[in-house]
XYZ file of C-alpha atoms in Angstrom:
78
model
C -192.495 -138.539 -5.442
C -195.239 -140.700 -6.769
C -197.268 -137.813 -8.130
C -196.548 -137.578 -11.859
C -197.183 -133.832 -11.889
C -194.129 -133.207 -9.730
C -191.931 -135.506 -11.767
C -193.002 -133.871 -15.017
C -192.277 -130.415 -13.588
C -188.867 -131.379 -12.203
C -187.801 -132.822 -15.558
C -188.129 -129.306 -17.002
C -185.967 -127.709 -14.282
C -182.236 -127.010 -14.279
C -180.682 -126.315 -10.890
C -177.752 -123.908 -11.210
C -175.082 -122.857 -8.740
C -172.593 -120.223 -9.861
C -169.774 -119.271 -7.535
C -168.872 -115.633 -8.106
C -166.552 -113.067 -6.669
C -168.645 -109.891 -6.950
C -165.693 -107.634 -6.136
C -163.794 -108.953 -9.145
C -166.903 -109.562 -11.305
C -165.607 -113.094 -11.831
C -167.302 -116.479 -11.935
C -164.853 -119.054 -10.653
C -166.992 -122.223 -10.630
C -170.400 -123.437 -11.694
C -172.597 -126.486 -11.714
C -175.902 -127.167 -13.422
C -177.856 -130.311 -12.542
C -180.910 -131.887 -14.129
C -183.433 -133.938 -12.155
C -183.992 -136.419 -14.962
C -180.644 -138.187 -15.028
C -178.936 -136.159 -17.744
C -175.248 -135.540 -17.171
C -174.556 -132.482 -15.004
C -172.433 -129.573 -16.134
C -169.657 -129.087 -13.581
C -166.863 -126.525 -13.954
C -165.021 -126.514 -10.617
C -161.900 -124.614 -11.633
C -162.767 -121.530 -13.605
C -165.502 -120.572 -15.984
C -164.257 -119.964 -19.506
C -166.221 -118.972 -22.627
C -166.728 -122.626 -23.626
C -168.250 -123.360 -20.216
C -170.642 -120.435 -20.575
C -171.632 -121.732 -24.014
C -172.393 -125.121 -22.442
C -174.451 -123.425 -19.720
C -176.366 -121.440 -22.342
C -177.105 -124.660 -24.244
C -178.404 -126.289 -21.060
C -180.511 -123.239 -20.218
C -182.068 -123.299 -23.679
C -183.418 -126.769 -22.850
C -184.806 -125.803 -19.429
C -188.233 -124.343 -18.864
C -187.383 -123.423 -15.279
C -183.827 -122.458 -14.273
C -183.470 -122.609 -10.491
C -180.761 -121.255 -8.225
C -180.188 -119.816 -4.774
C -179.985 -116.012 -5.023
C -179.256 -116.335 -8.731
C -181.026 -113.110 -9.694
C -179.369 -110.834 -7.148
C -175.944 -112.406 -6.811
C -174.928 -114.613 -9.735
C -176.494 -113.303 -12.926
C -175.507 -109.637 -12.506
C -171.883 -110.751 -13.056
C -172.767 -111.769 -16.601
């Protein structure tokens, strides 16, 4: 993307994928990725309190959290 507006917007976004088991109300993996080259947060084998703290820290830096079906599927677990 050569348009600076898009780049500036994407730098303020955090793309989140949380794998949840809604029947057990359990998050078993998560990833959060920045578009600006910052290190991703990847927890492939269980989401513990420390991982949620790291996700909260990342979210506090993002103007726009993004995720597929995050409102209806992922966040209600928390």
